[in-house]
Amino acid sequence: MAKQGPAEPEARRTGRRRKRKARRGRGEAAAGPAPQGPGMAAAPPRSPREFSSNWKALQELLKQKVNSANESVSACQTFTTKHPVKAGNGQGVPAVNGNVVKAKSTHKTDNGSAKDSPPLAKEKSKSVAVDEKLNSTKSGGKGCKEKKKNGSILKEKVNIKHKRRKAEEHAEEQPKEAEIWFDDVDPNDIEAAIGPEAAKIARRNLGLETGQPKQSVEQVLVKEKASEGLTRAVAMDCEMVGVGPKGEDSIVARVSIVNQFGKCVYDKYVKPTEEVTDYRTAVSGIRPENINTGEDFKTVQKEVANILNGRILVGHALRNDLKVLFLDHPQKKIRDTQRYKPFRQRVKNGRPSLKLLCERLLNVQVQTSEHCSIQDAQAAMRLYTLEKKKWEAAVKNKSNNKNCKT
């Protein structure tokens, strides 16, 4: 072998330098920004240090993501959104290439190619963390607050709508006065079926409205500042005492007559024509001293007959009253509240008592203790005036039908 000349070592040195430069250039190309474009691909890392720096950057990013996810969970426990970590995405975990190494790596390389990368990586990691925190807080904490606020607002709106609906339904349920047109229904039944407002209107239409202070029986049955003389219609009631072995037979002990306004036009005790065996004081209110000084029966009979002559006679179970007076009256001029069909239908009783009719139709209590013939006559007259128009129309139609048949 021939010896090498002096230029030979120099050529070797230059070749080595070129190789070093080429390697250095490759490292810088790998660490530096690669040209981007649709057809350009980033050069993959080749040195072990580049791989290690990329791996460390990836671990730090994953730690930051886990920490931010934990913070978002603690900010809102009820609602969390988990974003999957995607490799190769610009916003997520970057792919291991030269571009990402320069942007994300936080360690220095020997060749100094990554000297400028740490601030960029810090800025990007901070921006990613901030963005994720903002997203998590927007979707988490603020979302919870907004949801709570929205929930309370929605509840308030629902409550307001419910109250409005209730008020509208209540306003719809309350009937107007024009709707309560029926007169032959008990106001108590109306109150049970429709409500107190409807019953109040019905009582007002029927003349039974008592107002705030409850009126007395006399205020309901008697019209104030009215005529005290005889009227076309009069009401009569008699109190009786018992005669005979067991007091089973009855004779008249008191006669009371009132006019159409409830004013008393006649009231007399009657001297008994037979020995009284039962005064029936608990019911009749008659005592011995009342009838022992009373008017003679014949006189009372004549006076009553004169009053009833040509007038409409109103009363309750008038057949018994006329029987003890030994009087008769034209059937077409008798208005018996016990036999009036609409009254029986309204109280659902075939033979209603005067007390029941007054309680159901007039909303007053009568005959609570001893009976009073004046009050009973007033109650019968008030029931008659309550249905006077319909009652008289029905009687007129009945007579017309009879005349047509004959």
Short mmCIF file of N, CA, C and O in Angstrom, two decimals, residues 58-167:
data_model
loop_
_atom_site.label_atom_id
_atom_site.label_comp_id
_atom_site.label_asym_id
_atom_site.label_seq_id
_atom_site.Cartn_x
_atom_site.Cartn_y
_atom_site.Cartn_z
N LEU A 58 -46.04 15.04 25.15
CA LEU A 58 -47.33 14.35 25.10
C LEU A 58 -47.83 14.03 26.52
O LEU A 58 -49.00 14.22 26.84
N GLN A 59 -46.94 13.56 27.40
CA GLN A 59 -47.33 13.24 28.78
C GLN A 59 -47.80 14.48 29.53
O GLN A 59 -48.77 14.46 30.27
N GLU A 60 -47.10 15.60 29.31
CA GLU A 60 -47.50 16.84 29.99
C GLU A 60 -48.88 17.31 29.52
O GLU A 60 -49.72 17.77 30.31
N LEU A 61 -49.10 17.22 28.23
CA LEU A 61 -50.42 17.61 27.70
C LEU A 61 -51.53 16.72 28.26
O LEU A 61 -52.62 17.20 28.61
N LEU A 62 -51.27 15.43 28.34
CA LEU A 62 -52.27 14.54 28.91
C LEU A 62 -52.55 14.87 30.37
O LEU A 62 -53.69 14.86 30.83
N LYS A 63 -51.48 15.19 31.13
CA LYS A 63 -51.67 15.58 32.53
C LYS A 63 -52.51 16.84 32.64
O LYS A 63 -53.39 16.97 33.48
N GLN A 64 -52.20 17.83 31.76
CA GLN A 64 -52.98 19.08 31.78
C GLN A 64 -54.44 18.82 31.48
O GLN A 64 -55.34 19.40 32.08
N LYS A 65 -54.71 17.94 30.54
CA LYS A 65 -56.10 17.63 30.19
C LYS A 65 -56.82 16.95 31.34
O LYS A 65 -57.99 17.23 31.64
N VAL A 66 -56.14 16.04 32.01
CA VAL A 66 -56.75 15.35 33.15
C VAL A 66 -57.04 16.34 34.27
O VAL A 66 -58.10 16.33 34.89
N ASN A 67 -56.10 17.25 34.52
CA ASN A 67 -56.31 18.25 35.58
C ASN A 67 -57.48 19.17 35.25
O ASN A 67 -58.30 19.50 36.08
N SER A 68 -57.53 19.61 33.99
CA SER A 68 -58.64 20.49 33.59
C SER A 68 -59.97 19.76 33.68
O SER A 68 -60.99 20.33 34.08
N ALA A 69 -60.01 18.48 33.33
CA ALA A 69 -61.26 17.70 33.44
C ALA A 69 -61.67 17.56 34.89
O ALA A 69 -62.86 17.69 35.23
N ASN A 70 -60.69 17.35 35.79
CA ASN A 70 -61.02 17.24 37.22
C ASN A 70 -61.55 18.57 37.76
O ASN A 70 -62.48 18.61 38.56
N GLU A 71 -60.95 19.68 37.32
CA GLU A 71 -61.44 20.99 37.76
C GLU A 71 -62.87 21.24 37.30
O GLU A 71 -63.70 21.76 38.03
N SER A 72 -63.15 20.85 36.05
CA SER A 72 -64.52 21.05 35.54
C SER A 72 -65.52 20.18 36.30
O SER A 72 -66.64 20.58 36.58
N VAL A 73 -65.09 18.97 36.69
CA VAL A 73 -65.98 18.09 37.46
C VAL A 73 -66.25 18.68 38.84
O VAL A 73 -67.37 18.66 39.34
N SER A 74 -65.21 19.23 39.47
CA SER A 74 -65.42 19.84 40.79
C SER A 74 -66.26 21.10 40.71
O SER A 74 -66.97 21.45 41.64
N ALA A 75 -66.15 21.84 39.59
CA ALA A 75 -66.96 23.07 39.43
C ALA A 75 -68.42 22.73 39.26
O ALA A 75 -69.29 23.43 39.75
N CYS A 76 -68.73 21.68 38.58
CA CYS A 76 -70.14 21.28 38.40
C CYS A 76 -70.24 19.78 38.52
O CYS A 76 -69.76 19.07 37.65
N GLN A 77 -70.80 19.31 39.61
CA GLN A 77 -70.88 17.87 39.85
C GLN A 77 -72.02 17.24 39.09
O GLN A 77 -72.03 16.05 38.88
N THR A 78 -73.01 18.04 38.73
CA THR A 78 -74.20 17.46 38.10
C THR A 78 -74.03 17.24 36.61
O THR A 78 -74.73 16.43 36.03
N PHE A 79 -73.16 18.01 35.98
CA PHE A 79 -73.08 17.91 34.52
C PHE A 79 -71.63 18.09 34.09
O PHE A 79 -71.01 19.11 34.41
N THR A 80 -71.03 17.10 33.44
CA THR A 80 -69.67 17.18 32.94
C THR A 80 -69.65 16.70 31.50
O THR A 80 -70.39 15.79 31.13
N THR A 81 -68.81 17.31 30.76
CA THR A 81 -68.65 16.90 29.35
C THR A 81 -67.23 16.43 29.16
O THR A 81 -66.26 17.16 29.46
N LYS A 82 -67.10 15.23 28.72
CA LYS A 82 -65.77 14.65 28.49
C LYS A 82 -65.46 14.68 27.01
O LYS A 82 -66.21 14.15 26.21
N HIS A 83 -64.35 15.35 26.68
CA HIS A 83 -63.93 15.42 25.30
C HIS A 83 -62.88 14.37 25.05
O HIS A 83 -61.86 14.32 25.75
N PRO A 84 -63.07 13.50 24.09
CA PRO A 84 -62.07 12.45 23.84
C PRO A 84 -60.78 13.04 23.30
O PRO A 84 -60.80 14.01 22.55
N VAL A 85 -59.68 12.44 23.75
CA VAL A 85 -58.36 12.88 23.31
C VAL A 85 -58.07 12.27 21.95
O VAL A 85 -58.11 11.06 21.78
N LYS A 86 -57.80 13.12 20.98
CA LYS A 86 -57.57 12.65 19.62
C LYS A 86 -56.13 12.94 19.24
O LYS A 86 -55.68 14.08 19.34
N ALA A 87 -55.44 11.93 18.79
CA ALA A 87 -54.07 12.10 18.34
C ALA A 87 -54.07 12.61 16.92
O ALA A 87 -54.93 12.27 16.12
N GLY A 88 -53.08 13.41 16.62
CA GLY A 88 -52.96 13.94 15.27
C GLY A 88 -53.84 15.13 15.03
O GLY A 88 -53.94 15.59 13.91
N ASN A 89 -54.47 15.67 16.02
CA ASN A 89 -55.34 16.84 15.86
C ASN A 89 -54.59 18.06 16.31
O ASN A 89 -53.85 18.04 17.29
N GLY A 90 -54.83 19.16 15.64
CA GLY A 90 -54.11 20.38 15.98
C GLY A 90 -54.48 20.90 17.34
O GLY A 90 -53.64 21.42 18.06
N GLN A 91 -55.76 20.77 17.77
CA GLN A 91 -56.20 21.28 19.06
C GLN A 91 -56.01 20.27 20.17
O GLN A 91 -55.92 20.62 21.33
N GLY A 92 -56.01 18.99 19.83
CA GLY A 92 -55.85 17.95 20.85
C GLY A 92 -54.39 17.61 21.01
O GLY A 92 -53.50 18.43 20.93
N VAL A 93 -54.10 16.31 21.18
CA VAL A 93 -52.71 15.85 21.32
C VAL A 93 -52.09 15.80 19.93
O VAL A 93 -52.65 15.18 19.04
N PRO A 94 -50.99 16.43 19.72
CA PRO A 94 -50.43 16.49 18.36
C PRO A 94 -49.76 15.17 17.97
O PRO A 94 -49.34 14.38 18.81
N ALA A 95 -49.68 14.97 16.65
CA ALA A 95 -48.96 13.81 16.15
C ALA A 95 -47.47 14.04 16.34
O ALA A 95 -47.00 15.18 16.41
N VAL A 96 -46.78 12.95 16.43
CA VAL A 96 -45.34 13.05 16.69
C VAL A 96 -44.65 13.36 15.37
O VAL A 96 -44.43 12.49 14.55
N ASN A 97 -44.38 14.59 15.12
CA ASN A 97 -43.66 15.00 13.92
C ASN A 97 -42.84 16.23 14.25
O ASN A 97 -42.90 16.78 15.35
N GLY A 98 -42.18 16.70 13.24
CA GLY A 98 -41.30 17.84 13.47
C GLY A 98 -42.05 19.08 13.84
O GLY A 98 -41.61 19.86 14.68
N ASN A 99 -43.20 19.31 13.20
CA ASN A 99 -43.97 20.51 13.50
C ASN A 99 -44.38 20.54 14.96
O ASN A 99 -44.28 21.56 15.63
N VAL A 100 -44.86 19.42 15.43
CA VAL A 100 -45.38 19.38 16.79
C VAL A 100 -44.24 19.48 17.78
O VAL A 100 -44.38 20.07 18.83
N VAL A 101 -43.10 18.89 17.44
CA VAL A 101 -41.96 18.95 18.35
C VAL A 101 -41.55 20.38 18.57
O VAL A 101 -41.32 20.83 19.68
N LYS A 102 -41.56 21.14 17.50
CA LYS A 102 -41.16 22.53 17.64
C LYS A 102 -42.20 23.32 18.41
O LYS A 102 -41.86 24.23 19.17
N ALA A 103 -43.47 22.97 18.21
CA ALA A 103 -44.52 23.73 18.88
C ALA A 103 -44.74 23.27 20.30
O ALA A 103 -45.04 24.07 21.16
N LYS A 104 -44.58 21.99 20.59
CA LYS A 104 -45.01 21.45 21.87
C LYS A 104 -43.87 21.06 22.80
O LYS A 104 -44.09 20.91 23.99
N SER A 105 -42.72 20.83 22.27
CA SER A 105 -41.66 20.32 23.14
C SER A 105 -41.21 21.39 24.10
O SER A 105 -41.18 22.57 23.78
N THR A 106 -40.83 20.97 25.30
CA THR A 106 -40.40 21.91 26.34
C THR A 106 -38.97 21.65 26.78
O THR A 106 -38.51 22.26 27.74
N HIS A 107 -38.25 20.73 26.10
CA HIS A 107 -36.88 20.39 26.47
C HIS A 107 -35.92 20.85 25.38
O HIS A 107 -36.26 20.86 24.19
N LYS A 108 -34.72 21.19 25.83
CA LYS A 108 -33.71 21.67 24.90
C LYS A 108 -32.98 20.48 24.30
O LYS A 108 -32.72 19.49 24.96
N THR A 109 -32.65 20.61 23.03
CA THR A 109 -31.85 19.60 22.36
C THR A 109 -30.41 20.07 22.29
O THR A 109 -30.11 21.26 22.45
N ASP A 110 -29.51 19.10 22.02
CA ASP A 110 -28.09 19.44 21.98
C ASP A 110 -27.76 20.39 20.86
O ASP A 110 -26.89 21.24 20.97
N ASN A 111 -28.44 20.20 19.71
CA ASN A 111 -28.09 21.02 18.57
C ASN A 111 -28.71 22.41 18.64
O ASN A 111 -28.54 23.21 17.73
N GLY A 112 -29.51 22.67 19.69
CA GLY A 112 -30.06 24.02 19.84
C GLY A 112 -31.22 24.31 18.94
O GLY A 112 -31.61 25.46 18.82
N SER A 113 -31.75 23.27 18.25
CA SER A 113 -32.87 23.52 17.33
C SER A 113 -34.16 23.80 18.07
O SER A 113 -35.08 24.36 17.49
N ALA A 114 -34.25 23.38 19.33
CA ALA A 114 -35.49 23.56 20.08
C ALA A 114 -35.40 24.70 21.08
O ALA A 114 -36.17 24.76 22.02
N LYS A 115 -34.47 25.63 20.88
CA LYS A 115 -34.33 26.74 21.81
C LYS A 115 -35.54 27.66 21.78
O LYS A 115 -35.94 28.21 22.77
N ASP A 116 -36.08 27.81 20.59
CA ASP A 116 -37.24 28.70 20.46
C ASP A 116 -38.56 28.00 20.76
O ASP A 116 -39.60 28.65 20.78
N SER A 117 -38.56 26.68 20.87
CA SER A 117 -39.81 25.96 21.04
C SER A 117 -40.44 26.08 22.42
O SER A 117 -41.65 26.04 22.52
N PRO A 118 -39.72 26.19 23.55
CA PRO A 118 -40.38 26.19 24.86
C PRO A 118 -41.41 27.29 25.03
O PRO A 118 -42.51 27.00 25.47
N PRO A 119 -41.15 28.55 24.69
CA PRO A 119 -42.21 29.54 24.87
C PRO A 119 -43.43 29.26 24.02
O PRO A 119 -44.55 29.46 24.45
N LEU A 120 -43.24 28.77 22.79
CA LEU A 120 -44.39 28.45 21.95
C LEU A 120 -45.19 27.31 22.55
O LEU A 120 -46.42 27.33 22.56
N ALA A 121 -44.46 26.28 23.02
CA ALA A 121 -45.16 25.15 23.61
C ALA A 121 -45.93 25.58 24.84
O ALA A 121 -47.07 25.17 25.06
N LYS A 122 -45.32 26.45 25.67
CA LYS A 122 -46.01 26.92 26.86
C LYS A 122 -47.24 27.72 26.50
O LYS A 122 -48.31 27.56 27.08
N GLU A 123 -47.08 28.60 25.50
CA GLU A 123 -48.24 29.40 25.09
C GLU A 123 -49.36 28.53 24.58
O GLU A 123 -50.53 28.71 24.91
N LYS A 124 -48.99 27.54 23.74
CA LYS A 124 -50.04 26.69 23.18
C LYS A 124 -50.68 25.82 24.25
O LYS A 124 -51.90 25.64 24.27
N SER A 125 -49.85 25.26 25.13
CA SER A 125 -50.42 24.43 26.19
C SER A 125 -51.32 25.25 27.09
O SER A 125 -52.39 24.82 27.50
N LYS A 126 -50.87 26.50 27.41
CA LYS A 126 -51.71 27.37 28.23
C LYS A 126 -53.01 27.71 27.53
O LYS A 126 -54.08 27.70 28.12
N SER A 127 -52.91 27.99 26.23
CA SER A 127 -54.13 28.35 25.49
C SER A 127 -55.09 27.17 25.42
O SER A 127 -56.30 27.31 25.57
N VAL A 128 -54.53 25.96 25.22
CA VAL A 128 -55.39 24.78 25.17
C VAL A 128 -56.07 24.55 26.52
O VAL A 128 -57.27 24.28 26.60
N ALA A 129 -55.26 24.71 27.60
CA ALA A 129 -55.83 24.51 28.93
C ALA A 129 -56.90 25.55 29.24
O ALA A 129 -57.96 25.25 29.79
N VAL A 130 -56.58 26.81 28.87
CA VAL A 130 -57.56 27.89 29.11
C VAL A 130 -58.83 27.64 28.32
O VAL A 130 -59.94 27.79 28.82
N ASP A 131 -58.67 27.25 27.04
CA ASP A 131 -59.85 26.96 26.22
C ASP A 131 -60.68 25.84 26.82
O ASP A 131 -61.93 25.91 26.87
N GLU A 132 -59.99 24.78 27.27
CA GLU A 132 -60.72 23.66 27.85
C GLU A 132 -61.41 24.05 29.14
O GLU A 132 -62.54 23.65 29.40
N LYS A 133 -60.71 24.89 29.95
CA LYS A 133 -61.34 25.35 31.19
C LYS A 133 -62.56 26.20 30.90
O LYS A 133 -63.60 26.07 31.54
N LEU A 134 -62.40 27.08 29.90
CA LEU A 134 -63.55 27.91 29.53
C LEU A 134 -64.71 27.07 29.04
O LEU A 134 -65.87 27.28 29.42
N ASN A 135 -64.39 26.10 28.19
CA ASN A 135 -65.45 25.22 27.68
C ASN A 135 -66.10 24.44 28.81
O ASN A 135 -67.32 24.28 28.86
N SER A 136 -65.23 23.93 29.72
CA SER A 136 -65.79 23.13 30.82
C SER A 136 -66.65 23.99 31.74
O SER A 136 -67.71 23.58 32.18
N THR A 137 -66.13 25.22 32.03
CA THR A 137 -66.93 26.09 32.91
C THR A 137 -68.20 26.56 32.24
O THR A 137 -69.24 26.68 32.86
N LYS A 138 -68.09 26.82 30.93
CA LYS A 138 -69.31 27.21 30.21
C LYS A 138 -70.32 26.09 30.21
O LYS A 138 -71.51 26.30 30.44
N SER A 139 -69.83 24.87 29.93
CA SER A 139 -70.75 23.75 29.88
C SER A 139 -71.04 23.18 31.26
O SER A 139 -71.99 22.45 31.42
N GLY A 140 -70.19 23.51 32.25
CA GLY A 140 -70.35 22.94 33.57
C GLY A 140 -70.91 23.91 34.58
O GLY A 140 -72.10 23.98 34.80
N GLY A 141 -70.01 24.71 35.22
CA GLY A 141 -70.44 25.59 36.30
C GLY A 141 -71.47 26.61 35.89
O GLY A 141 -72.53 26.73 36.48
N LYS A 142 -71.13 27.38 34.84
CA LYS A 142 -72.09 28.38 34.37
C LYS A 142 -73.36 27.73 33.88
O LYS A 142 -74.44 28.26 34.05
N GLY A 143 -73.16 26.57 33.23
CA GLY A 143 -74.34 25.85 32.76
C GLY A 143 -75.24 25.45 33.91
O GLY A 143 -76.46 25.56 33.83
N CYS A 144 -74.61 25.01 35.01
CA CYS A 144 -75.42 24.64 36.18
C CYS A 144 -76.14 25.84 36.74
O CYS A 144 -77.32 25.79 37.05
N LYS A 145 -75.38 26.98 36.86
CA LYS A 145 -76.03 28.18 37.37
C LYS A 145 -77.16 28.62 36.47
O LYS A 145 -78.24 28.97 36.92
N GLU A 146 -76.84 28.62 35.17
CA GLU A 146 -77.88 29.02 34.23
C GLU A 146 -79.06 28.07 34.29
O GLU A 146 -80.21 28.48 34.24
N LYS A 147 -78.74 26.77 34.43
CA LYS A 147 -79.84 25.81 34.52
C LYS A 147 -80.65 26.02 35.77
O LYS A 147 -81.88 25.95 35.75
N LYS A 148 -79.93 26.30 36.90
CA LYS A 148 -80.66 26.55 38.14
C LYS A 148 -81.53 27.79 38.01
O LYS A 148 -82.69 27.82 38.40
N LYS A 149 -80.89 28.86 37.43
CA LYS A 149 -81.66 30.09 37.24
C LYS A 149 -82.83 29.84 36.31
O LYS A 149 -83.96 30.25 36.57
N ASN A 150 -82.53 29.16 35.20
CA ASN A 150 -83.61 28.87 34.25
C ASN A 150 -84.68 28.00 34.89
O ASN A 150 -85.87 28.18 34.64
N GLY A 151 -84.24 27.04 35.73
CA GLY A 151 -85.22 26.19 36.41
C GLY A 151 -86.11 26.97 37.34
O GLY A 151 -87.33 26.80 37.36
N SER A 152 -85.48 27.91 38.12
CA SER A 152 -86.30 28.74 39.01
C SER A 152 -87.22 29.64 38.22
O SER A 152 -88.39 29.84 38.57
N ILE A 153 -86.69 30.20 37.12
CA ILE A 153 -87.53 31.07 36.28
C ILE A 153 -88.68 30.29 35.68
O ILE A 153 -89.82 30.74 35.66
N LEU A 154 -88.34 29.07 35.21
CA LEU A 154 -89.40 28.23 34.63
C LEU A 154 -90.45 27.87 35.68
O LEU A 154 -91.65 27.90 35.40
N LYS A 155 -89.98 27.56 36.91
CA LYS A 155 -90.94 27.25 37.97
C LYS A 155 -91.83 28.44 38.27
O LYS A 155 -93.04 28.31 38.45
N GLU A 156 -91.20 29.65 38.33
CA GLU A 156 -92.00 30.85 38.58
C GLU A 156 -93.02 31.06 37.47
O GLU A 156 -94.18 31.40 37.72
N LYS A 157 -92.56 30.89 36.22
CA LYS A 157 -93.49 31.04 35.09
C LYS A 157 -94.63 30.03 35.18
O LYS A 157 -95.79 30.37 34.94
N VAL A 158 -94.27 28.78 35.51
CA VAL A 158 -95.31 27.75 35.63
C VAL A 158 -96.28 28.09 36.74
O VAL A 158 -97.50 27.94 36.59
N ASN A 159 -95.73 28.58 37.88
CA ASN A 159 -96.62 28.97 38.98
C ASN A 159 -97.53 30.10 38.59
O ASN A 159 -98.72 30.11 38.91
N ILE A 160 -96.98 31.10 37.87
CA ILE A 160 -97.80 32.24 37.44
C ILE A 160 -98.88 31.77 36.48
O ILE A 160 -100.05 32.15 36.60
N LYS A 161 -98.51 30.90 35.54
CA LYS A 161 -99.51 30.38 34.60
C LYS A 161 -100.57 29.58 35.33
O LYS A 161 -101.76 29.68 35.03
N HIS A 162 -100.12 28.78 36.34
CA HIS A 162 -101.08 27.98 37.10
C HIS A 162 -102.05 28.88 37.87
O HIS A 162 -103.25 28.63 37.89
N LYS A 163 -101.52 29.94 38.47
CA LYS A 163 -102.38 30.88 39.20
C LYS A 163 -103.35 31.56 38.25
O LYS A 163 -104.53 31.72 38.56
N ARG A 164 -102.85 31.98 37.08
CA ARG A 164 -103.74 32.62 36.11
C ARG A 164 -104.82 31.67 35.65
O ARG A 164 -106.00 32.04 35.55
N ARG A 165 -104.42 30.41 35.39
CA ARG A 165 -105.41 29.42 34.96
C ARG A 165 -106.46 29.19 36.04
O ARG A 165 -107.65 29.08 35.76
N LYS A 166 -105.99 29.12 37.30
CA LYS A 166 -106.94 28.93 38.41
C LYS A 166 -107.88 30.11 38.53
O LYS A 166 -109.08 29.94 38.74
N ALA A 167 -107.31 31.33 38.39
CA ALA A 167 -108.17 32.52 38.48
C ALA A 167 -109.19 32.53 37.36
O ALA A 167 -110.36 32.85 37.56
#
